[in-house]
Coordinates of C-alpha atoms in Angstrom, one line a residue:
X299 CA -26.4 0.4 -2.9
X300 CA -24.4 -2.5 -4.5
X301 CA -20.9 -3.8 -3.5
X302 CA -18.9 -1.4 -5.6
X303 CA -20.5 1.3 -4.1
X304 CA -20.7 0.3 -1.0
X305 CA -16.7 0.0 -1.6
X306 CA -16.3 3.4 -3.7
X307 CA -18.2 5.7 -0.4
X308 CA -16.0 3.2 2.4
X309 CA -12.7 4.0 0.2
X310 CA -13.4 7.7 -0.2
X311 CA -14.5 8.2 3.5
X312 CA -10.8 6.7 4.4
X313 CA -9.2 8.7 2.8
X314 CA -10.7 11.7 4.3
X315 CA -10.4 10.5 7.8
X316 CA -6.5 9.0 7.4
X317 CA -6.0 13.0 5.9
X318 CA -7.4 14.8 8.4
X319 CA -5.7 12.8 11.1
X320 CA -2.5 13.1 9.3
X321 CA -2.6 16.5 9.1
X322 CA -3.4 17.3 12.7
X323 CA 0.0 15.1 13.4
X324 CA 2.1 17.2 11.1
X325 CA 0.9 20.9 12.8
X326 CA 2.5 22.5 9.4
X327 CA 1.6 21.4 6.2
X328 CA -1.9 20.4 4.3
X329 CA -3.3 18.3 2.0
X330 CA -3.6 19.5 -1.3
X331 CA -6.1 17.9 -4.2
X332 CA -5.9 17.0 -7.5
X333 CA -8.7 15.8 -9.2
X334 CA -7.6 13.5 -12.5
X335 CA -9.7 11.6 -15.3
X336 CA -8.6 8.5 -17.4
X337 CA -9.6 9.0 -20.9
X338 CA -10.4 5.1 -20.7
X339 CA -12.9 5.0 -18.0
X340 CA -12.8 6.6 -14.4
X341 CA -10.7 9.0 -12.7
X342 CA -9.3 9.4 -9.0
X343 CA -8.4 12.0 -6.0
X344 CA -4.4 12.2 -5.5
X345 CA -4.0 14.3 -2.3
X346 CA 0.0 15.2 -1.9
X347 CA 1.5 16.7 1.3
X348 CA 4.6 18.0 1.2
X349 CA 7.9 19.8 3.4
X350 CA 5.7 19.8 6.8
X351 CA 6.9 19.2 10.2
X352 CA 7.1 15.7 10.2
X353 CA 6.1 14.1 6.6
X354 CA 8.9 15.4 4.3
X355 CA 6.7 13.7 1.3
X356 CA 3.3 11.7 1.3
X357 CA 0.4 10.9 -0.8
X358 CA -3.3 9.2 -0.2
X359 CA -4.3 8.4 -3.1
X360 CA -7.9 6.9 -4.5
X361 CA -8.9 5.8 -7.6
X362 CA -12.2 4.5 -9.8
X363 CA -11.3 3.0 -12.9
X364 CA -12.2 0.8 -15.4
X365 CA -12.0 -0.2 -18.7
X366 CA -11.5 -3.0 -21.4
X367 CA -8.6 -5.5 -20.5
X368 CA -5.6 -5.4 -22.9
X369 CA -3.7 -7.7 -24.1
X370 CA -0.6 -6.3 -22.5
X371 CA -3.1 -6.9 -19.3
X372 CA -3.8 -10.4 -20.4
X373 CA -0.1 -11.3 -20.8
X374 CA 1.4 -9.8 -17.8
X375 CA -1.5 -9.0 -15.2
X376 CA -3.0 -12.8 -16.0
X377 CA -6.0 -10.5 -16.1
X378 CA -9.0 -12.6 -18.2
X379 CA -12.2 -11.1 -19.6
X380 CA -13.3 -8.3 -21.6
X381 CA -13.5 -5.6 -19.3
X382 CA -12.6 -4.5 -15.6
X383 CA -13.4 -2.2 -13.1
X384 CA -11.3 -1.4 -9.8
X385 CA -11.3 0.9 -6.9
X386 CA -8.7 1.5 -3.8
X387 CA -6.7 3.6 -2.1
X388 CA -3.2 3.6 -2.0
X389 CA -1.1 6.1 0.7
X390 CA 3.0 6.5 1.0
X391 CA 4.4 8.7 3.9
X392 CA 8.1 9.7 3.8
X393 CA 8.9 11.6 7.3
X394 CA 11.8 14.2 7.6
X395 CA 13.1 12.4 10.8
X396 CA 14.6 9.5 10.2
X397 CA 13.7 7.5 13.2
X398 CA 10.0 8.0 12.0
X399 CA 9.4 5.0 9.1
X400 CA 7.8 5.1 6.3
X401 CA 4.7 3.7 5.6
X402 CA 2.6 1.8 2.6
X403 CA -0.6 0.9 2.6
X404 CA -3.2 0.3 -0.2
X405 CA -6.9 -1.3 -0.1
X406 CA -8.5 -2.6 -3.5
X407 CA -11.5 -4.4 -4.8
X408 CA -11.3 -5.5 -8.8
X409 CA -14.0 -7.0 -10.8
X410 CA -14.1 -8.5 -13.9
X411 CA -16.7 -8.8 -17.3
X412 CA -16.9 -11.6 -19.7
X413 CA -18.1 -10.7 -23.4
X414 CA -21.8 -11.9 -22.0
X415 CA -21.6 -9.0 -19.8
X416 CA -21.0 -6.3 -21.8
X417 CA -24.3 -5.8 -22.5
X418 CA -25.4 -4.8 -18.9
X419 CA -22.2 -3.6 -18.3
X420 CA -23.1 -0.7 -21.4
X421 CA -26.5 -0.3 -20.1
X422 CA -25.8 0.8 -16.8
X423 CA -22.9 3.5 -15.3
X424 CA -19.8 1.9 -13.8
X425 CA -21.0 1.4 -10.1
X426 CA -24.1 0.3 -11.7
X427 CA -27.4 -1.6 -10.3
X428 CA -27.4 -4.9 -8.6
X429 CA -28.1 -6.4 -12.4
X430 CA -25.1 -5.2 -13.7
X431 CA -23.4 -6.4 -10.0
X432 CA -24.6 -10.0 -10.8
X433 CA -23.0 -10.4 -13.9
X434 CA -19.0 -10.0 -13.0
X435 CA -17.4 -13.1 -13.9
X436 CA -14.8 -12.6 -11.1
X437 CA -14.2 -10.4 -8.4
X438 CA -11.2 -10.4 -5.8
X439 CA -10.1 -8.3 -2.7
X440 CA -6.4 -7.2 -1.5
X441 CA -4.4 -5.3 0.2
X442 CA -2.2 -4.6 3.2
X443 CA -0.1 -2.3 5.1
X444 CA 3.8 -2.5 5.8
X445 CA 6.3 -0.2 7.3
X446 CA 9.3 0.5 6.4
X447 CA 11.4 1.7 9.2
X448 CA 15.2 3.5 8.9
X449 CA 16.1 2.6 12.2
X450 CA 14.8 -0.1 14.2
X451 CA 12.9 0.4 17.6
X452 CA 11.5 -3.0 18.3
X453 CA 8.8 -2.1 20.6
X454 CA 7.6 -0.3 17.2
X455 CA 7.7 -2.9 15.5
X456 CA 5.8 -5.0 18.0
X457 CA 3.1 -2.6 18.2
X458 CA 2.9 -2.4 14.6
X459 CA 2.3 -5.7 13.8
X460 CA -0.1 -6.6 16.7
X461 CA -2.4 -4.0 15.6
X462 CA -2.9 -6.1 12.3
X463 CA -3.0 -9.3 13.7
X464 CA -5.7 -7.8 16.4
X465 CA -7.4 -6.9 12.7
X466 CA -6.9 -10.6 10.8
X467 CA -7.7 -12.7 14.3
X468 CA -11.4 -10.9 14.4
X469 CA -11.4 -12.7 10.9
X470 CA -9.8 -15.8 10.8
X471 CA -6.8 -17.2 13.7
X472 CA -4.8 -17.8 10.6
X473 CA -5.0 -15.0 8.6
X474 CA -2.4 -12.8 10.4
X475 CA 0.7 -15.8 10.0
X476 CA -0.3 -16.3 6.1
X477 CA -0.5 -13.0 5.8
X478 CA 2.7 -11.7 7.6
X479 CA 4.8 -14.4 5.2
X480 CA 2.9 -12.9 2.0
X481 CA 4.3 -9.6 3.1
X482 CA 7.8 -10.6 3.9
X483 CA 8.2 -12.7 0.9
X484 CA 6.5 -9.7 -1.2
X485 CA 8.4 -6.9 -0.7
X486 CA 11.4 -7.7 -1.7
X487 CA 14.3 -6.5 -3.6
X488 CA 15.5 -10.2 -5.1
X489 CA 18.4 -8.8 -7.1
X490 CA 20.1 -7.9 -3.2
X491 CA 19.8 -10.9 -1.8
X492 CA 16.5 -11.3 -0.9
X493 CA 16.7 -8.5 1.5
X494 CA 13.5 -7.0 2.5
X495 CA 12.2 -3.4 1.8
X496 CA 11.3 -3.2 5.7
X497 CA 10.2 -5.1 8.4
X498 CA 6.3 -6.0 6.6
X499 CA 3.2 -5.7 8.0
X500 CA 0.0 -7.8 6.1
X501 CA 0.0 -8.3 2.2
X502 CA -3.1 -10.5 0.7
X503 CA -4.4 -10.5 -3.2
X504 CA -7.0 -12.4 -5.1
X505 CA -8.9 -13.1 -2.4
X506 CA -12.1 -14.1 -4.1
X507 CA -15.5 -14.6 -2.0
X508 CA -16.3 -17.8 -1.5
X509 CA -19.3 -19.8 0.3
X510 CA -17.2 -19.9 3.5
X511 CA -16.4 -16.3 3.1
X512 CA -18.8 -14.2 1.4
X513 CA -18.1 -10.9 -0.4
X514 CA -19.6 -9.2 3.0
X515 CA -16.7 -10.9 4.8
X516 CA -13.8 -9.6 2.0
X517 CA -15.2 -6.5 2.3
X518 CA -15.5 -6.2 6.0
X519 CA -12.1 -7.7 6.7
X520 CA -10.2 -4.8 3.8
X521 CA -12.6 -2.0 6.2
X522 CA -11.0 -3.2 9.5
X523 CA -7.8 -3.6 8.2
X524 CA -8.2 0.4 6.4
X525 CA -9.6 1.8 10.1
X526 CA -6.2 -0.4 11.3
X527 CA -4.1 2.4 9.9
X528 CA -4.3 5.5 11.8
X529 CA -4.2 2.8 15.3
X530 CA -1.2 1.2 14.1
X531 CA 1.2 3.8 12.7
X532 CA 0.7 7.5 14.6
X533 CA 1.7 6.0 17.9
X534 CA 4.6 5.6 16.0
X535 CA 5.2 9.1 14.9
X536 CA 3.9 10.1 17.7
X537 CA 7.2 9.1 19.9
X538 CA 9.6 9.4 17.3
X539 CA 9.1 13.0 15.6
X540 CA 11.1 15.0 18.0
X541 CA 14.0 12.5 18.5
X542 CA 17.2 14.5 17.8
X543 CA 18.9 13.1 14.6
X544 CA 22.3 14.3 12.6
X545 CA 23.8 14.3 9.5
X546 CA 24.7 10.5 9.5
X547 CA 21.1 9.3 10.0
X548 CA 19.8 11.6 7.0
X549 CA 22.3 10.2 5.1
X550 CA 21.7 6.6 6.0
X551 CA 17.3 7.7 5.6
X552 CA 18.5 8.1 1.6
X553 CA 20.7 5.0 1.4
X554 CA 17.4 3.0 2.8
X555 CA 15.5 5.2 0.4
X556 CA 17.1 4.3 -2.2
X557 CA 16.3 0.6 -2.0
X558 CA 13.0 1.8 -1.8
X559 CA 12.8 3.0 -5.0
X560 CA 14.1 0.0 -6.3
X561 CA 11.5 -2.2 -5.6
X562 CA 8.8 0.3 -6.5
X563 CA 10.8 0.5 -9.8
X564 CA 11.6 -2.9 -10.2
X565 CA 9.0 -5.1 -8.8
X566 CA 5.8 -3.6 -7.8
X567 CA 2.5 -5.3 -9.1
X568 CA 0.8 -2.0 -8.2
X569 CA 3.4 -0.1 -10.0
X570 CA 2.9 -1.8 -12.8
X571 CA -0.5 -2.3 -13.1
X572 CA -1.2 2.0 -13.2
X573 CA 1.7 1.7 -15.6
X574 CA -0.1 -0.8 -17.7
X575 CA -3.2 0.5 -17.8
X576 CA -2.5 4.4 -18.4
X577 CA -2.8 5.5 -15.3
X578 CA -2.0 8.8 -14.0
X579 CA 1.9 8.7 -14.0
X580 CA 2.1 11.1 -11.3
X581 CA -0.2 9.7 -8.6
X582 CA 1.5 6.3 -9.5
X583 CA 4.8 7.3 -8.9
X584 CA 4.0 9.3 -5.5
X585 CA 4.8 6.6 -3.5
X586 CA 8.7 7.7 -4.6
X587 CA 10.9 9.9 -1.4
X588 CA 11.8 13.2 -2.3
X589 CA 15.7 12.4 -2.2
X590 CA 18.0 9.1 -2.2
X591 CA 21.1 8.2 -2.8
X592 CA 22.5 5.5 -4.2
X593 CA 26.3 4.2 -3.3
X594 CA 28.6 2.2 -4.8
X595 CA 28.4 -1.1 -2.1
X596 CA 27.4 0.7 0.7
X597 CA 27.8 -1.5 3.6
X598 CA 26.9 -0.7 7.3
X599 CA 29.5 -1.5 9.9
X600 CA 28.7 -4.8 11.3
X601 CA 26.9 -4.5 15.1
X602 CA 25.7 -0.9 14.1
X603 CA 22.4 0.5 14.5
X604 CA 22.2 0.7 10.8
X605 CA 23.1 -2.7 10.2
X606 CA 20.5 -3.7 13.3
X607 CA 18.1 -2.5 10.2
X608 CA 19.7 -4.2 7.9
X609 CA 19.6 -7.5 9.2
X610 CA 16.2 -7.3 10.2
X611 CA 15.5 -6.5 6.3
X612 CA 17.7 -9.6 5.3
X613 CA 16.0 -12.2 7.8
X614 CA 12.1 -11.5 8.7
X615 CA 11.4 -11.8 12.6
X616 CA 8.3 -12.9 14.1
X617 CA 7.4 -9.6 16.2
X618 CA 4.4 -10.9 17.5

């Protein structure tokens, strides 16, 4: 087998293993399927769960697509070639208690074909031969995971982040601080002051292979960090699911959600991207909570636990 699908089988077999694991933490609600094709090329498996014991809304997503790059892709993906193929998975978890966080994480490998390639790319299906593999012009790895917590336990926080550095130091010592930054100067809601959708996690992109590190060691490093997930965040859920919680904290969960969906919205790559390329609006816009509010100037009062958030959101901390 050849890199993509190598990548296609590792992607799928997360997906089954961070559901079945999720749903043995909820104890109510399952999984449910939807098979979906792109007319242009490929197709995916969005699996939705939905009003369970603890996840109120979630998604984990995978897709296979590919196709010829647009000019739309050219001009505001800086995407160049003729045409593309790319493969991930992509999972949002909204929990009904608000002292459980939400969640993002997403995985990807793209590739890219010159016009020379076409040829081989026609002759051959999309996770085609090791000829076909050879010709891709350019080819790039990303990914991360990031939580996104309504209150703020630090000892979560801490074990959050330690779990992926644990992930980037079996790698490369210096992957976890680059990383970390990327994150916290990626998610981001610019037009509030620079204040930070949670408290991060990993983010890389366009990591291409190199001599130093091959596409064996991309693709290794995207599968440890993907097994990461279930270490790192149902610990997590696992102490704060039964926590007591009122009105005030729901209400607070949908003022944090709603800056949520204002990123997603307003700044998302990945957002965009599906958006661009006719994906399948609703697995793209999954990743959205099932109800938010927004306020006029909703401020928390200073020294509150809500602002303890807050603050944490406006000025990243080094948690490990």
């Amino acid at each position: 087998m050849n890199i993509k699908e190598n990548w296609i089988n590792y992607i799928h077999g997360l997906q089954d293993r961070i559901c079945a694991a999720l749903e043995q933490e909820d104890g109510k609600a399952t999984f449910q399927e939807d098979q979906w094709q792109r007319a242009e090329g490929g197709g995916g498996k969005t699996r939705v769960i939905a009003n369970g014991n603890v996840f109120e809304k979630g998604g984990v997503n995978t897709s296979v697509v590919f196709g010829e790059v647009t000019d739309p892709m050219r001009k505001q993906l800086n995407i160049n070639g003729h045409r593309w193929f790319a493969c991930g998975l992509s999972l949002v978890l909204h929990p009904v208690n608000p002292f459980v966080p939400t969640v993002h994480c997403n995985y990807r490998m793209f590739e890219v074909y010159n016009d020379d390639d076409l040829k081989v790319f026609a002759d051959h299906t999309i996770i085609g031969r090791e000829a076909a593999e050879a010709r891709a012009a350019d080819r790039w790895f990303g990914g991360g995971t990031d939580l996104t917590p309504y209150y703020l336990f630090e000892e979560d926080a801490r074990h959050f982040h330690q779990t992926y550095k644990n992930a980037c130091d079996a790698f490369d010592p210096g992957f976890y601080p680059a990383f970390k930054k990327e994150c916290d100067n990626y998610f981001v809601n610019w037009h509030r002051n620079k204040e930070r959708r949670g408290i991060g996690g990993i983010f890389y992109d366009h990591q291409r292979p190199s001599a130093e590190k091959d596409t064996s060691f991309w693709f290794n490093f995207g599968k440890t960090c993907g097994d990461a997930f279930i270490t790192a965040y149902l610990p997590i859920v696992q102490k704060r699911k039964q926590l007591p919680y009122t009105e005030q904290h729901k209400h607070w969960q949908e003022i944090r959600r709603g800056r949520y969906v204002e990123f997603n919205l307003v700044h998302d790559r990945g957002t965009l991207f599906g958006l661009k390329t006719n994906g399948r609006t609703e697995s793209i816009l999954m990743s959205l909570p099932p109800t938010v509010r927004f306020e006029y100037n909703c401020q928390p009062q200073p020294g509150s636990e809500e602002d303890k958030l807050l603050q944490a959101c406006l000025n990243p901390v080094e948690w490990v």
